[in-house]
mmCIF file of C-alpha atoms in Angstrom:
data_model
loop_
_atom_site.group_PDB
_atom_site.id
_atom_site.type_symbol
_atom_site.label_atom_id
_atom_site.label_comp_id
_atom_site.label_asym_id
_atom_site.label_seq_id
_atom_site.Cartn_x
_atom_site.Cartn_y
_atom_site.Cartn_z
ATOM 1 C CA UNK K 1 0.000 0.000 0.000
ATOM 2 C CA UNK K 2 1.368 3.402 -0.944
ATOM 3 C CA UNK K 3 0.797 6.704 0.745
ATOM 4 C CA UNK K 4 1.445 10.090 -0.769
ATOM 5 C CA UNK K 5 3.668 12.978 0.152
ATOM 6 C CA UNK K 6 1.546 15.597 1.969
ATOM 7 C CA UNK K 7 0.382 18.484 -0.205
ATOM 8 C CA UNK K 8 1.712 21.038 2.294
ATOM 9 C CA UNK K 9 5.209 19.534 1.974
ATOM 10 C CA UNK K 10 5.159 19.866 -1.823
ATOM 11 C CA UNK K 11 3.861 23.441 -1.462
ATOM 12 C CA UNK K 12 6.748 24.218 0.923
ATOM 13 C CA UNK K 13 9.272 22.825 -1.589
ATOM 14 C CA UNK K 14 7.790 24.866 -4.446
ATOM 15 C CA UNK K 15 8.639 28.169 -2.704
ATOM 16 C CA UNK K 16 12.096 29.635 -3.424
ATOM 17 C CA UNK K 17 12.333 31.017 0.127
ATOM 18 C CA UNK K 18 12.098 27.475 1.543
ATOM 19 C CA UNK K 19 15.500 26.496 0.192
ATOM 20 C CA UNK K 20 18.675 27.235 2.209
ATOM 21 C CA UNK K 21 20.597 28.783 -0.704
ATOM 22 C CA UNK K 22 17.774 31.100 -1.866
ATOM 23 C CA UNK K 23 17.249 30.136 -5.506
ATOM 24 C CA UNK K 24 15.479 32.576 -7.834
ATOM 25 C CA UNK K 25 12.921 29.976 -8.856
ATOM 26 C CA UNK K 26 11.861 26.379 -8.304
ATOM 27 C CA UNK K 27 11.008 23.905 -11.032
ATOM 28 C CA UNK K 28 9.082 20.813 -9.926
ATOM 29 C CA UNK K 29 9.088 17.659 -12.055
ATOM 30 C CA UNK K 30 7.429 14.372 -11.174
ATOM 31 C CA UNK K 31 8.493 10.949 -12.315
ATOM 32 C CA UNK K 32 6.654 7.745 -11.496
ATOM 33 C CA UNK K 33 8.831 7.280 -8.383
ATOM 34 C CA UNK K 34 10.160 10.745 -7.484
ATOM 35 C CA UNK K 35 9.515 14.437 -6.972
ATOM 36 C CA UNK K 36 12.429 16.362 -8.466
ATOM 37 C CA UNK K 37 13.037 20.008 -7.581
ATOM 38 C CA UNK K 38 15.420 22.042 -9.713
ATOM 39 C CA UNK K 39 16.663 24.902 -7.559
ATOM 40 C CA UNK K 40 19.682 26.135 -9.449
ATOM 41 C CA UNK K 41 22.520 25.356 -9.003
ATOM 42 C CA UNK K 42 21.189 22.202 -7.314
ATOM 43 C CA UNK K 43 18.645 19.454 -7.885
ATOM 44 C CA UNK K 44 16.899 17.604 -5.057
ATOM 45 C CA UNK K 45 15.169 14.281 -5.610
ATOM 46 C CA UNK K 46 12.588 13.006 -3.114
ATOM 47 C CA UNK K 47 11.470 9.403 -3.502
ATOM 48 C CA UNK K 48 7.713 8.891 -3.404
ATOM 49 C CA UNK K 49 6.456 6.607 -0.604
ATOM 50 C CA UNK K 50 5.583 3.737 -2.944
ATOM 51 C CA UNK K 51 5.591 -0.033 -2.677
ATOM 52 C CA UNK K 52 5.688 -1.509 -6.171
ATOM 53 C CA UNK K 53 6.702 -4.993 -7.262
ATOM 54 C CA UNK K 54 10.142 -3.810 -8.345
ATOM 55 C CA UNK K 55 10.890 -1.333 -5.498
ATOM 56 C CA UNK K 56 9.761 -0.461 -2.010
ATOM 57 C CA UNK K 57 10.064 3.143 -0.799
ATOM 58 C CA UNK K 58 7.111 2.779 1.574
ATOM 59 C CA UNK K 59 8.851 3.874 4.793
ATOM 60 C CA UNK K 60 11.095 6.784 5.719
ATOM 61 C CA UNK K 61 13.893 4.346 6.601
ATOM 62 C CA UNK K 62 13.677 2.695 3.176
ATOM 63 C CA UNK K 63 13.664 6.034 1.366
ATOM 64 C CA UNK K 64 16.745 7.125 3.317
ATOM 65 C CA UNK K 65 18.480 3.822 2.536
ATOM 66 C CA UNK K 66 17.771 4.088 -1.193
ATOM 67 C CA UNK K 67 18.830 7.736 -1.286
ATOM 68 C CA UNK K 68 22.126 6.737 0.324
ATOM 69 C CA UNK K 69 22.566 3.838 -2.111
ATOM 70 C CA UNK K 70 21.841 6.092 -5.097
ATOM 71 C CA UNK K 71 24.513 8.548 -3.971
ATOM 72 C CA UNK K 72 27.000 5.785 -3.169
ATOM 73 C CA UNK K 73 26.581 4.065 -6.543
ATOM 74 C CA UNK K 74 26.478 7.186 -8.691
ATOM 75 C CA UNK K 75 29.427 8.881 -6.983
ATOM 76 C CA UNK K 76 31.669 6.191 -8.450
ATOM 77 C CA UNK K 77 31.218 7.705 -11.916
ATOM 78 C CA UNK K 78 30.081 11.252 -11.070
ATOM 79 C CA UNK K 79 31.556 12.243 -7.707
ATOM 80 C CA UNK K 80 31.228 15.964 -8.466
ATOM 81 C CA UNK K 81 27.497 15.643 -9.236
ATOM 82 C CA UNK K 82 26.144 13.538 -6.348
ATOM 83 C CA UNK K 83 26.593 15.714 -3.251
ATOM 84 C CA UNK K 84 24.835 13.657 -0.586
ATOM 85 C CA UNK K 85 21.598 12.928 1.215
ATOM 86 C CA UNK K 86 19.768 15.829 2.847
ATOM 87 C CA UNK K 87 17.136 15.566 5.613
ATOM 88 C CA UNK K 88 14.119 17.852 5.859
ATOM 89 C CA UNK K 89 12.413 18.365 9.230
ATOM 90 C CA UNK K 90 8.864 19.148 10.289
ATOM 91 C CA UNK K 91 8.997 22.298 12.354
ATOM 92 C CA UNK K 92 6.063 24.070 14.041
ATOM 93 C CA UNK K 93 3.498 23.242 11.363
ATOM 94 C CA UNK K 94 5.931 23.832 8.506
ATOM 95 C CA UNK K 95 9.192 22.318 7.305
ATOM 96 C CA UNK K 96 12.876 23.200 7.415
ATOM 97 C CA UNK K 97 16.191 22.028 6.019
ATOM 98 C CA UNK K 98 17.687 23.103 9.343
ATOM 99 C CA UNK K 99 17.178 20.721 12.276
ATOM 100 C CA UNK K 100 15.105 21.941 15.202
ATOM 101 C CA UNK K 101 16.961 22.677 18.427
ATOM 102 C CA UNK K 102 16.164 19.314 19.962
ATOM 103 C CA UNK K 103 18.741 16.549 20.290
ATOM 104 C CA UNK K 104 18.601 13.864 17.559
ATOM 105 C CA UNK K 105 15.555 15.223 15.725
ATOM 106 C CA UNK K 106 13.664 12.798 13.497
ATOM 107 C CA UNK K 107 13.706 13.913 9.854
ATOM 108 C CA UNK K 108 10.398 14.163 8.042
ATOM 109 C CA UNK K 109 11.900 13.205 4.649
ATOM 110 C CA UNK K 110 15.190 12.716 2.804
ATOM 111 C CA UNK K 111 16.400 13.857 -0.606
ATOM 112 C CA UNK K 112 19.315 13.150 -2.892
ATOM 113 C CA UNK K 113 21.167 16.431 -3.461
ATOM 114 C CA UNK K 114 22.950 16.870 -6.784
ATOM 115 C CA UNK K 115 24.616 19.601 -8.780
ATOM 116 C CA UNK K 116 22.428 20.750 -11.644
ATOM 117 C CA UNK K 117 23.755 19.711 -15.030
ATOM 118 C CA UNK K 118 23.920 22.151 -17.867
ATOM 119 C CA UNK K 119 20.656 21.678 -19.810
ATOM 120 C CA UNK K 120 22.527 22.503 -23.050
ATOM 121 C CA UNK K 121 24.188 19.062 -23.031
#
């Protein structure tokens, strides 16, 4: 059984002011398994909470694991592109890329963080 990413989380990610580096604009693209946000000069990919026959991203722990695996595998050929896995936190009815002041806060979601490729190529 699959659940969906909350609408308010997607709305948060669509706002340029939500991102730590203050991009001028946000482009949101969906694939069958991900939400991709182009926030130049970076791209963030959030895995959808799906359980399909060929993959299982149904829990936060599984999404984190597969984000880490994606970075680990792709860094072998493109170390300058795959920058790491980034947590996002729920904070006072909204969200933040910065952890709340509490010790060992539980992330709300994880994303693969990449450098944006030149679209001319």
